[in-house]
Amino acid sequence: MGPTLITQIIIYFTSFVVQLSIFSPVSVSSQFCEAGIGYGDSECGVLSSSMSKILIKGGTVVNAHHQEIADVYVQDGIIVAVKPNIKVDDDVIVLDATGKFVMPGGIDPHTHLAFDFMSTQTVDDFFSGQAAALAGGTTMHIDFVIPVNGSLSAGYEAYTEKAKNACMDYGFHMAITKWDEIVSREMEIMVKEKGINSFKFFLAYKGSLMINDELLLEGFKKCKSLGALAMVHAENGDAVFEGQKRMIELGITGPEGHALSRPAVLEGEATGRAIRLAGFVNTPLYVVHVMSIDAMEEIAKARKSGQRVVGEPVVSGLLLDDSGLWDPDFTTAAKFVMSPPLRPSGHGKALQAALSTGVLQLVGTDHCRFNSTQKALGIDDFRKIPNGVNGIEERMHLLWDTMVESGQISVTDYVRLTSTECARIFNIYPRKGAILAGSDADIIILNPNSSFEISASSDHSRSDTNVFEGRGGKGKVEVTIAGGRVVWENGDLTVAPGSGKYIDMPPFSYLFNGIDKEYAKYLSSLQAPVKRFKATT
């Protein structure tokens, strides 16, 4: 059982007072800190306004299963009331949301900030990446802790240090890269003491992060016993390695070789294999960054049979195809390199349809951003191009324009896909993912009639490229409130290094409901062992 709501408020307020004594207040516009130049340094670090009383008046309040015109009153970082015509004193900040949608801030289930990968580190750390997220309407994310030499504890400590400058709430998943009794015991510590309730297994990246089926089975069993969600990056790493060698032998060394070396069939195979092994162990499974029809169909088949499988597409896979990888300009082509790769035209539309019909459950970004200089590490060999694209700032806008404006999903579906379902899966609902009395005051005000346009020159990340360059549409987040503070309004971003909170995520989410009964049913179906008489001689 976690701390009570009142205790959480007291702890947070005490932490914030300490932060006020450390950081001097500075406010900057979104254009002040150019990407990659001083972002997060003293001249660009900014302090958000102190927690105060806020009244959001007259907006359409949207939760995952209901919407209504109501006021929202916030005090000390918590939503106190949601109802029409709330009366307040004069010392309250009043935000007029008439004609706009008031929704839970987005929760991005899949990010990589300050990630050491492929001989370099992502350009976005826990300050710049989170600042970008807040400007785009995301108020919490869950990042992946990578073990240090296989040690989960060392990895956790390293990422705790990396996150010291966090300016919004965050949680951790944990990757498993080897298996022994020490790792098994550390998994228990992560779940019972560190607030981590999910573990990721890479079926790709042979020679570095990839694990085999024996380790996967051991990990699945441990996850089940701990009530932790098993996650997989599903690509057949052995076949990808073979495909890479084949491309090099054919003289295909550019970014297009990346996609050609790891076709959708290899994602489908690994997805199906992971699903079947999770079914064999009888534990829920979460498939990250579903990029292809092949993988989606494996998930659809499993869910139709009743298996507990969650599918997470990412915004780049929903909106982009692989055509950019054939661009004659290396810098342009290389920015699209990610794994699993972007797929040929048609896959994205199929994933959108799967999202709208419930086959896929929530949308992440796999935000793992490198600049053009870093991408150029693979100018003569696509295998050396750091894998990763952006999305943490763009997700909420692009999903609204692509899915809501087109009529593929409702406004309540949008809240479910961008916030609520993530909170439920990782067991932090209704603290997160809801506009309800008692929930954290992580709120966005979205104007469906305003427009947005995306460019690397104006976004809040440190990179000099953007895979969504030039895209625009309708539906703009005009206000972001994080932890009860207005951090984004009128195009101005006001954030504080160190003001973000680590969110403990308890085990045994709703996905584990009834697992024991299912196992008992399985045991009774075995009709074994059979009692046999020994033959007499």
Coordinates of C-alpha atoms in Angstrom, one line a residue:
M1 CA 0.0 0.0 0.0
G2 CA 1.5 3.4 -1.0
P3 CA 1.4 6.6 1.0
T4 CA -2.0 8.3 1.5
L5 CA -3.0 11.2 -0.7
I6 CA -2.4 13.7 2.1
T7 CA 1.0 12.3 2.7
Q8 CA 1.9 12.5 -1.0
I9 CA 0.8 16.2 -1.0
I10 CA 3.0 16.9 2.1
I11 CA 6.0 15.2 0.6
Y12 CA 5.6 16.9 -2.7
F13 CA 5.2 20.4 -1.1
T14 CA 8.2 19.9 1.1
S15 CA 10.2 18.8 -2.0
F16 CA 9.1 21.9 -3.9
V17 CA 10.1 24.3 -1.1
V18 CA 13.6 22.8 -1.2
Q19 CA 13.7 23.3 -5.0
L20 CA 12.8 26.9 -4.6
S21 CA 15.9 27.4 -2.5
I22 CA 18.1 25.9 -5.2
F23 CA 16.9 27.3 -8.5
S24 CA 16.6 31.0 -9.2
P25 CA 13.4 31.9 -11.1
V26 CA 13.8 32.5 -14.8
S27 CA 11.2 32.3 -17.5
V28 CA 12.0 31.9 -21.2
S29 CA 10.0 31.8 -24.4
S30 CA 9.9 28.7 -26.5
Q31 CA 12.3 30.2 -29.1
F32 CA 15.0 31.4 -26.6
C33 CA 17.0 28.2 -26.2
E34 CA 17.9 26.9 -29.6
A35 CA 18.0 23.1 -30.1
G36 CA 21.3 21.8 -28.9
I37 CA 22.6 25.2 -27.6
G38 CA 22.7 25.6 -23.9
Y39 CA 19.3 24.0 -23.2
G40 CA 19.1 23.2 -19.6
D41 CA 22.0 25.4 -18.5
S42 CA 21.6 28.3 -16.1
E43 CA 20.6 30.8 -18.8
C44 CA 18.0 28.4 -20.2
G45 CA 16.9 26.6 -17.0
V46 CA 13.5 27.9 -15.9
L47 CA 11.4 27.8 -12.8
S48 CA 7.8 27.1 -13.0
S49 CA 5.3 29.2 -11.0
S50 CA 4.6 27.9 -7.5
M51 CA 1.7 25.6 -6.9
S52 CA -1.4 27.7 -6.6
K53 CA -5.2 27.6 -6.7
I54 CA -6.4 27.2 -10.3
L55 CA -9.9 27.3 -11.6
I56 CA -10.5 26.1 -15.2
K57 CA -13.9 27.4 -16.2
G58 CA -16.5 26.4 -18.8
G59 CA -14.6 23.7 -20.7
T60 CA -15.7 20.3 -21.8
V61 CA -14.1 18.0 -19.3
V62 CA -13.1 14.7 -21.0
N63 CA -12.4 11.4 -19.3
A64 CA -12.0 8.0 -20.9
H65 CA -15.6 7.1 -20.6
H66 CA -17.4 10.4 -20.1
Q67 CA -17.4 14.0 -21.0
E68 CA -19.3 17.0 -19.6
I69 CA -19.2 20.8 -19.4
A70 CA -17.8 21.6 -16.0
D71 CA -15.3 23.6 -14.0
V72 CA -12.2 22.1 -12.6
Y73 CA -10.7 23.4 -9.3
V74 CA -7.1 22.7 -8.4
Q75 CA -5.3 23.3 -5.1
D76 CA -1.9 22.2 -4.0
G77 CA -1.3 20.1 -7.0
I78 CA -4.5 18.0 -6.6
I79 CA -7.8 18.2 -8.4
V80 CA -10.3 19.2 -5.6
A81 CA -13.6 19.4 -7.5
V82 CA -15.1 18.8 -11.0
K83 CA -18.6 20.3 -11.3
P84 CA -20.4 23.2 -13.0
N85 CA -20.3 26.7 -11.6
I86 CA -17.6 26.4 -8.9
K87 CA -17.4 29.6 -6.9
V88 CA -13.9 30.7 -5.7
D89 CA -12.1 33.5 -3.9
D90 CA -10.1 36.2 -5.5
D91 CA -6.7 34.5 -4.9
V92 CA -7.4 31.9 -7.6
I93 CA -5.9 31.8 -11.1
V94 CA -8.8 31.5 -13.5
L95 CA -8.4 29.9 -16.9
D96 CA -11.3 30.3 -19.4
A97 CA -11.7 27.0 -21.3
T98 CA -15.0 27.8 -23.0
G99 CA -15.3 26.0 -26.3
K100 CA -12.2 23.9 -25.5
F101 CA -11.5 20.4 -24.1
V102 CA -10.1 19.9 -20.6
M103 CA -8.3 16.5 -20.4
P104 CA -5.8 14.5 -18.4
G105 CA -2.2 15.3 -19.5
G106 CA -0.7 12.7 -21.8
I107 CA 1.3 9.8 -20.4
D108 CA 4.0 8.5 -22.8
P109 CA 4.6 4.8 -22.0
H110 CA 7.8 4.5 -24.1
T111 CA 10.8 6.9 -24.0
H112 CA 14.6 6.8 -23.9
L113 CA 16.1 9.9 -22.4
A114 CA 19.8 10.2 -21.6
F115 CA 20.2 6.8 -23.2
D116 CA 23.7 5.5 -23.9
F117 CA 23.3 3.6 -27.1
M118 CA 25.3 2.7 -30.2
S119 CA 28.5 4.6 -29.1
T120 CA 26.7 7.8 -28.2
Q121 CA 23.9 9.3 -26.0
T122 CA 20.5 10.6 -27.0
V123 CA 20.5 14.4 -27.3
D124 CA 17.5 14.7 -25.0
D125 CA 18.1 14.2 -21.3
F126 CA 15.5 14.2 -18.5
F127 CA 15.2 18.0 -18.6
S128 CA 15.1 18.8 -22.3
G129 CA 13.0 15.8 -23.2
Q130 CA 10.5 16.5 -20.5
A131 CA 10.3 20.2 -21.3
A132 CA 9.5 19.3 -24.9
A133 CA 6.9 16.8 -23.6
L134 CA 5.2 19.5 -21.5
A135 CA 5.0 21.9 -24.5
G136 CA 3.2 19.1 -26.4
G137 CA 0.7 18.2 -23.6
T138 CA 2.4 15.2 -22.1
T139 CA 2.7 15.4 -18.3
M140 CA 4.3 12.0 -17.5
H141 CA 6.4 9.5 -19.2
I142 CA 7.9 6.0 -18.4
D143 CA 11.5 5.6 -19.4
F144 CA 13.6 2.4 -19.8
V145 CA 16.3 1.7 -17.3
I146 CA 19.2 -0.2 -18.9
P147 CA 21.2 -2.4 -16.5
V148 CA 24.9 -1.7 -16.0
N149 CA 26.8 -4.8 -16.9
G150 CA 23.7 -6.7 -16.3
S151 CA 23.1 -5.2 -12.8
L152 CA 19.6 -3.9 -12.2
S153 CA 20.5 -2.1 -9.1
A154 CA 23.4 -0.3 -10.7
G155 CA 21.2 0.6 -13.7
Y156 CA 18.5 2.0 -11.3
E157 CA 21.1 4.1 -9.5
A158 CA 22.5 5.4 -12.8
Y159 CA 19.1 6.5 -14.0
T160 CA 18.1 8.0 -10.7
E161 CA 21.1 10.2 -11.1
K162 CA 20.2 11.0 -14.7
A163 CA 16.7 12.0 -13.7
K164 CA 17.8 14.6 -11.0
N165 CA 16.9 17.5 -13.4
A166 CA 13.5 16.1 -14.2
C167 CA 10.8 18.8 -14.6
M168 CA 7.8 16.5 -14.8
D169 CA 6.6 13.3 -13.3
Y170 CA 8.2 10.0 -14.6
G171 CA 8.4 6.3 -13.9
F172 CA 10.7 3.5 -14.9
H173 CA 10.5 0.2 -16.8
M174 CA 13.5 -2.0 -16.3
A175 CA 15.3 -4.0 -19.1
I176 CA 16.6 -7.5 -18.5
T177 CA 19.8 -8.3 -20.4
K178 CA 21.1 -11.4 -18.7
W179 CA 19.9 -14.1 -16.2
D180 CA 21.1 -15.5 -13.0
E181 CA 20.0 -15.7 -9.3
I182 CA 21.3 -12.2 -8.6
V183 CA 19.1 -10.7 -11.4
S184 CA 16.1 -12.7 -10.1
R185 CA 16.6 -11.3 -6.6
E186 CA 17.1 -7.8 -8.0
M187 CA 13.8 -8.0 -9.9
E188 CA 12.1 -8.6 -6.5
I189 CA 13.8 -5.5 -5.1
M190 CA 12.8 -3.4 -8.1
V191 CA 9.2 -4.4 -7.7
K192 CA 8.8 -4.4 -3.9
E193 CA 11.1 -1.4 -3.1
K194 CA 11.7 0.7 -6.1
G195 CA 8.3 1.1 -7.7
I196 CA 9.0 -0.7 -11.0
N197 CA 6.3 -3.0 -12.2
S198 CA 7.4 -3.9 -15.7
F199 CA 10.4 -5.5 -17.3
K200 CA 11.5 -5.4 -21.0
F201 CA 13.1 -8.2 -22.9
F202 CA 14.9 -7.4 -26.2
L203 CA 14.6 -10.1 -28.9
A204 CA 16.7 -7.9 -31.1
Y205 CA 20.2 -6.2 -31.0
K206 CA 22.3 -9.4 -31.2
G207 CA 25.5 -9.1 -29.3
S208 CA 24.3 -6.3 -26.9
L209 CA 20.8 -6.3 -25.5
M210 CA 19.3 -9.4 -27.1
I211 CA 18.3 -12.4 -25.0
N212 CA 17.4 -15.9 -25.9
D213 CA 14.2 -17.9 -25.4
E214 CA 15.6 -19.7 -22.3
L215 CA 16.1 -16.3 -20.6
L216 CA 12.8 -15.1 -21.9
L217 CA 11.0 -18.0 -20.2
E218 CA 12.8 -17.5 -16.9
G219 CA 12.0 -13.8 -17.1
F220 CA 8.3 -14.4 -17.9
K221 CA 8.0 -16.8 -14.9
K222 CA 9.5 -14.2 -12.6
C223 CA 7.3 -11.4 -13.9
K224 CA 4.2 -13.6 -13.3
S225 CA 5.2 -14.4 -9.7
L226 CA 5.9 -10.7 -8.9
G227 CA 2.8 -9.3 -10.6
A228 CA 5.1 -7.4 -13.0
L229 CA 4.2 -6.8 -16.7
A230 CA 6.6 -8.5 -19.2
M231 CA 7.4 -6.4 -22.2
V232 CA 9.1 -7.3 -25.5
H233 CA 10.9 -5.6 -28.3
A234 CA 9.8 -8.1 -30.9
E235 CA 12.2 -8.7 -33.8
N236 CA 14.1 -11.9 -34.6
G237 CA 17.6 -10.7 -33.7
D238 CA 19.4 -13.7 -35.3
A239 CA 17.6 -13.2 -38.6
V240 CA 18.1 -9.4 -38.5
F241 CA 21.9 -10.0 -38.1
E242 CA 21.8 -12.3 -41.1
G243 CA 19.8 -9.7 -43.0
Q244 CA 22.4 -7.0 -42.2
K245 CA 25.2 -9.1 -43.5
R246 CA 23.2 -9.8 -46.7
M247 CA 22.7 -6.1 -47.4
I248 CA 26.4 -5.3 -46.8
E249 CA 27.4 -8.1 -49.2
L250 CA 25.1 -6.6 -51.8
G251 CA 26.8 -3.2 -51.4
I252 CA 23.7 -1.6 -49.8
T253 CA 25.3 0.4 -47.0
G254 CA 22.9 3.4 -46.8
P255 CA 19.8 4.0 -44.6
E256 CA 17.6 2.0 -46.9
G257 CA 19.6 -1.1 -45.9
H258 CA 18.3 -0.7 -42.4
A259 CA 14.7 -1.4 -43.4
L260 CA 15.7 -4.0 -46.0
S261 CA 17.6 -6.0 -43.4
R262 CA 14.8 -6.3 -40.9
P263 CA 11.5 -6.8 -42.9
A264 CA 8.1 -7.0 -41.2
V265 CA 8.0 -10.8 -41.3
L266 CA 10.8 -10.8 -38.7
E267 CA 8.8 -8.6 -36.4
G268 CA 5.7 -10.8 -36.9
E269 CA 7.7 -14.0 -36.1
A270 CA 9.2 -12.6 -32.9
T271 CA 5.8 -11.1 -31.8
G272 CA 4.1 -14.5 -32.3
R273 CA 6.9 -16.3 -30.5
A274 CA 6.8 -14.0 -27.5
I275 CA 3.0 -14.3 -27.4
R276 CA 3.0 -18.1 -27.4
L277 CA 5.7 -18.3 -24.7
A278 CA 3.8 -15.8 -22.5
G279 CA 0.7 -17.9 -23.1
F280 CA 2.7 -21.0 -22.1
V281 CA 3.7 -19.3 -18.8
N282 CA 0.2 -17.8 -18.5
T283 CA 1.4 -14.2 -17.9
P284 CA 0.3 -10.9 -19.5
L285 CA 2.5 -9.5 -22.3
Y286 CA 3.0 -6.0 -23.5
V287 CA 4.4 -5.6 -27.1
V288 CA 6.2 -2.3 -27.5
H289 CA 6.4 -0.2 -30.7
V290 CA 4.1 -2.4 -32.9
M291 CA 5.2 -1.3 -36.4
S292 CA 3.7 -3.7 -38.9
I293 CA 0.6 -5.5 -40.0
D294 CA 2.4 -8.8 -39.3
A295 CA 2.9 -8.0 -35.6
M296 CA -0.6 -6.5 -35.2
E297 CA -2.2 -9.6 -36.6
E298 CA -0.4 -11.8 -34.1
I299 CA -1.7 -9.6 -31.3
A300 CA -5.2 -9.6 -32.8
K301 CA -5.3 -13.4 -33.0
A302 CA -4.1 -13.7 -29.4
R303 CA -6.5 -11.2 -28.0
K304 CA -9.4 -12.9 -29.8
S305 CA -8.5 -16.1 -28.1
G306 CA -8.6 -14.4 -24.7
Q307 CA -4.9 -14.0 -24.1
R308 CA -3.9 -10.9 -22.2
V309 CA -1.7 -9.1 -24.7
V310 CA -1.3 -5.3 -25.0
G311 CA -0.1 -3.8 -28.3
E312 CA 1.6 -0.4 -28.3
P313 CA 2.0 1.4 -31.7
V314 CA 4.1 4.6 -31.7
V315 CA 3.2 7.8 -33.4
S316 CA 5.9 7.5 -36.0
G317 CA 4.7 4.1 -37.1
L318 CA 1.1 5.3 -37.4
L319 CA 1.9 8.3 -39.5
L320 CA 5.1 7.7 -41.5
D321 CA 6.2 5.1 -44.0
D322 CA 9.7 4.0 -45.1
S323 CA 10.0 6.2 -48.2
G324 CA 12.2 8.7 -46.4
L325 CA 14.9 6.1 -46.0
W326 CA 15.5 6.2 -49.8
D327 CA 16.0 10.0 -49.8
P328 CA 19.2 10.8 -51.8
D329 CA 20.3 13.2 -48.9
F330 CA 21.9 11.1 -46.2
T331 CA 21.0 13.4 -43.4
T332 CA 17.3 13.3 -44.4
A333 CA 17.3 9.6 -44.8
A334 CA 19.2 8.8 -41.6
K335 CA 16.9 10.7 -39.4
F336 CA 14.2 8.1 -40.1
V337 CA 16.3 5.1 -38.9
M338 CA 14.6 3.4 -36.0
S339 CA 13.9 -0.2 -34.9
P340 CA 11.7 -1.9 -35.8
P341 CA 11.9 0.2 -38.9
L342 CA 9.3 2.3 -40.6
R343 CA 7.3 0.1 -42.9
P344 CA 6.1 0.4 -46.5
S345 CA 2.9 2.4 -47.2
G346 CA -0.2 0.7 -45.9
H347 CA 1.1 -0.5 -42.6
G348 CA 0.4 2.8 -40.8
K349 CA -3.2 2.9 -41.9
A350 CA -3.7 -0.6 -40.8
L351 CA -2.3 0.2 -37.4
Q352 CA -4.6 3.2 -37.2
A353 CA -7.6 1.0 -37.9
A354 CA -6.4 -1.5 -35.2
L355 CA -6.1 1.3 -32.7
S356 CA -9.6 2.6 -33.5
T357 CA -11.1 -0.9 -33.1
G358 CA -9.4 -1.9 -29.9
V359 CA -6.9 -4.4 -31.3
L360 CA -4.1 -2.0 -30.1
Q361 CA -4.6 -0.3 -26.7
L362 CA -2.4 2.9 -26.3
V363 CA 0.1 5.0 -28.2
G364 CA 3.7 5.7 -27.2
T365 CA 6.6 7.4 -29.0
D366 CA 9.8 5.5 -28.5
H367 CA 11.3 9.0 -28.3
C368 CA 15.1 8.3 -28.7
R369 CA 16.5 11.3 -30.4
F370 CA 19.9 11.8 -32.1
N371 CA 21.1 14.8 -34.1
S372 CA 22.4 14.7 -37.6
T373 CA 26.1 14.6 -36.4
Q374 CA 25.3 11.5 -34.4
K375 CA 23.4 9.9 -37.2
A376 CA 26.4 10.5 -39.5
L377 CA 28.3 7.9 -37.5
G378 CA 26.8 5.4 -39.9
I379 CA 27.4 7.3 -43.1
D380 CA 29.3 4.4 -44.6
D381 CA 27.5 1.6 -42.8
F382 CA 23.8 1.7 -41.9
R383 CA 24.5 -0.7 -39.0
K384 CA 26.3 2.2 -37.2
I385 CA 23.5 4.8 -37.5
P386 CA 22.0 5.3 -34.0
N387 CA 18.5 4.0 -34.0
G388 CA 15.8 6.4 -32.9
V389 CA 13.3 9.2 -33.8
N390 CA 11.4 11.9 -32.0
G391 CA 7.8 12.1 -30.9
I392 CA 7.5 13.1 -27.2
E393 CA 6.4 16.7 -28.1
E394 CA 4.4 15.8 -31.2
R395 CA 2.4 12.8 -30.1
M396 CA -0.7 14.5 -28.6
H397 CA -1.1 17.0 -31.5
L398 CA -0.6 14.4 -34.3
L399 CA -2.9 11.8 -32.7
W400 CA -5.7 14.4 -32.4
D401 CA -5.3 15.6 -36.0
T402 CA -4.9 12.1 -37.4
M403 CA -7.4 10.1 -35.4
V404 CA -10.0 12.5 -33.9
E405 CA -10.3 15.1 -36.7
S406 CA -10.6 12.2 -39.2
G407 CA -13.4 10.7 -37.2
Q408 CA -11.6 7.4 -36.5
I409 CA -11.9 7.8 -32.8
S410 CA -13.9 9.9 -30.3
V411 CA -12.6 12.5 -27.9
T412 CA -13.0 10.0 -25.0
D413 CA -11.1 7.4 -27.0
Y414 CA -8.3 10.0 -27.4
V415 CA -8.0 10.4 -23.7
R416 CA -8.0 6.6 -23.2
L417 CA -5.3 6.1 -25.8
T418 CA -3.0 8.9 -24.8
S419 CA -3.4 8.8 -21.0
T420 CA -5.9 6.6 -19.2
E421 CA -5.1 3.2 -20.5
C422 CA -1.4 3.7 -19.8
A423 CA -2.3 4.7 -16.2
R424 CA -4.4 1.6 -15.8
I425 CA -1.9 -0.8 -17.3
F426 CA 0.9 0.5 -15.1
N427 CA -1.4 0.7 -12.0
I428 CA -1.4 4.4 -11.3
Y429 CA -5.0 5.1 -12.2
P430 CA -6.9 7.2 -11.1
R431 CA -4.0 9.2 -9.6
K432 CA -2.9 9.7 -13.2
G433 CA -5.0 9.6 -16.4
A434 CA -8.1 11.2 -15.1
I435 CA -9.8 14.5 -14.3
L436 CA -11.4 13.4 -11.0
A437 CA -11.4 14.8 -7.5
G438 CA -8.3 13.5 -5.8
S439 CA -6.3 12.9 -9.0
D440 CA -3.0 14.7 -9.6
A441 CA -3.5 18.0 -11.3
D442 CA -1.9 17.0 -14.6
I443 CA -4.2 18.7 -17.1
I444 CA -4.2 20.1 -20.6
I445 CA -6.6 22.5 -22.4
L446 CA -6.9 21.7 -26.0
N447 CA -8.4 24.0 -28.6
P448 CA -9.9 21.9 -31.4
N449 CA -10.1 25.0 -33.6
S450 CA -6.4 26.1 -33.3
S451 CA -3.8 24.8 -35.6
F452 CA -0.2 23.6 -35.2
E453 CA 2.9 23.2 -37.4
I454 CA 5.9 21.1 -36.6
S455 CA 9.5 22.1 -37.2
A456 CA 12.9 21.3 -35.7
S457 CA 13.6 25.0 -35.6
S458 CA 10.7 25.7 -33.2
D459 CA 10.3 22.5 -31.2
H460 CA 11.8 22.2 -27.7
S461 CA 14.2 19.3 -28.2
R462 CA 17.9 19.6 -28.7
S463 CA 18.0 18.0 -32.1
D464 CA 18.5 19.7 -35.5
T465 CA 16.1 17.4 -37.4
N466 CA 12.5 16.2 -36.9
V467 CA 10.9 13.3 -38.6
F468 CA 7.6 15.2 -38.7
E469 CA 9.1 18.3 -40.3
G470 CA 6.5 20.5 -42.0
R471 CA 3.5 18.6 -40.7
G472 CA 0.6 20.5 -39.4
G473 CA -3.0 20.1 -38.5
K474 CA -5.9 21.1 -36.2
G475 CA -6.1 20.7 -32.4
K476 CA -3.5 22.5 -30.3
V477 CA -2.6 22.2 -26.6
E478 CA -2.8 25.7 -25.4
V479 CA -2.3 25.1 -21.7
T480 CA -0.4 22.4 -19.8
I481 CA -0.7 22.1 -16.1
A482 CA 1.7 19.7 -14.4
G483 CA 1.6 19.0 -10.7
G484 CA -0.8 21.9 -10.2
R485 CA 1.4 24.5 -12.0
V486 CA 0.8 26.2 -15.3
V487 CA 3.9 25.3 -17.3
W488 CA 2.8 25.9 -20.9
E489 CA 0.6 28.8 -21.8
N490 CA 0.4 31.3 -24.8
G491 CA 3.5 29.6 -26.4
D492 CA 5.6 30.1 -23.3
L493 CA 7.2 27.2 -21.5
T494 CA 8.1 27.7 -17.8
V495 CA 9.7 24.7 -16.2
A496 CA 11.9 23.9 -13.2
P497 CA 14.9 21.5 -13.2
G498 CA 14.3 19.1 -10.4
S499 CA 10.6 19.7 -9.9
G500 CA 9.5 16.4 -11.4
K501 CA 8.5 13.5 -9.2
Y502 CA 9.4 9.8 -9.5
I503 CA 6.1 7.9 -9.5
D504 CA 6.0 4.5 -7.9
M505 CA 4.0 2.0 -9.9
P506 CA 2.7 -1.0 -7.8
P507 CA 2.5 -4.5 -9.1
F508 CA -0.6 -6.6 -10.0
S509 CA -2.4 -4.2 -12.3
Y510 CA -5.9 -5.2 -13.7
L511 CA -4.2 -7.4 -16.3
F512 CA -3.4 -9.9 -13.6
N513 CA -7.0 -10.2 -12.4
G514 CA -8.1 -13.9 -12.5
I515 CA -4.7 -15.2 -13.4
D516 CA -4.7 -17.7 -10.5
K517 CA -8.2 -19.0 -11.6
E518 CA -6.9 -19.5 -15.1
Y519 CA -4.0 -21.5 -13.9
A520 CA -6.2 -23.6 -11.7
K521 CA -8.4 -24.3 -14.7
Y522 CA -5.3 -25.3 -16.7
L523 CA -4.2 -27.7 -14.0
S524 CA -7.6 -29.3 -13.8
S525 CA -7.6 -29.8 -17.6
L526 CA -4.4 -31.9 -17.5
Q527 CA -6.1 -35.0 -16.3
A528 CA -2.7 -36.0 -14.9
P529 CA -0.8 -37.6 -13.4
V530 CA -2.6 -40.9 -14.2
K531 CA -2.5 -43.5 -11.4
R532 CA -1.1 -46.7 -12.9
F533 CA -0.5 -50.1 -11.5
K534 CA 2.9 -51.5 -11.8
A535 CA 3.1 -54.7 -13.9
T536 CA 3.8 -57.8 -11.8
T537 CA 6.2 -60.5 -13.0

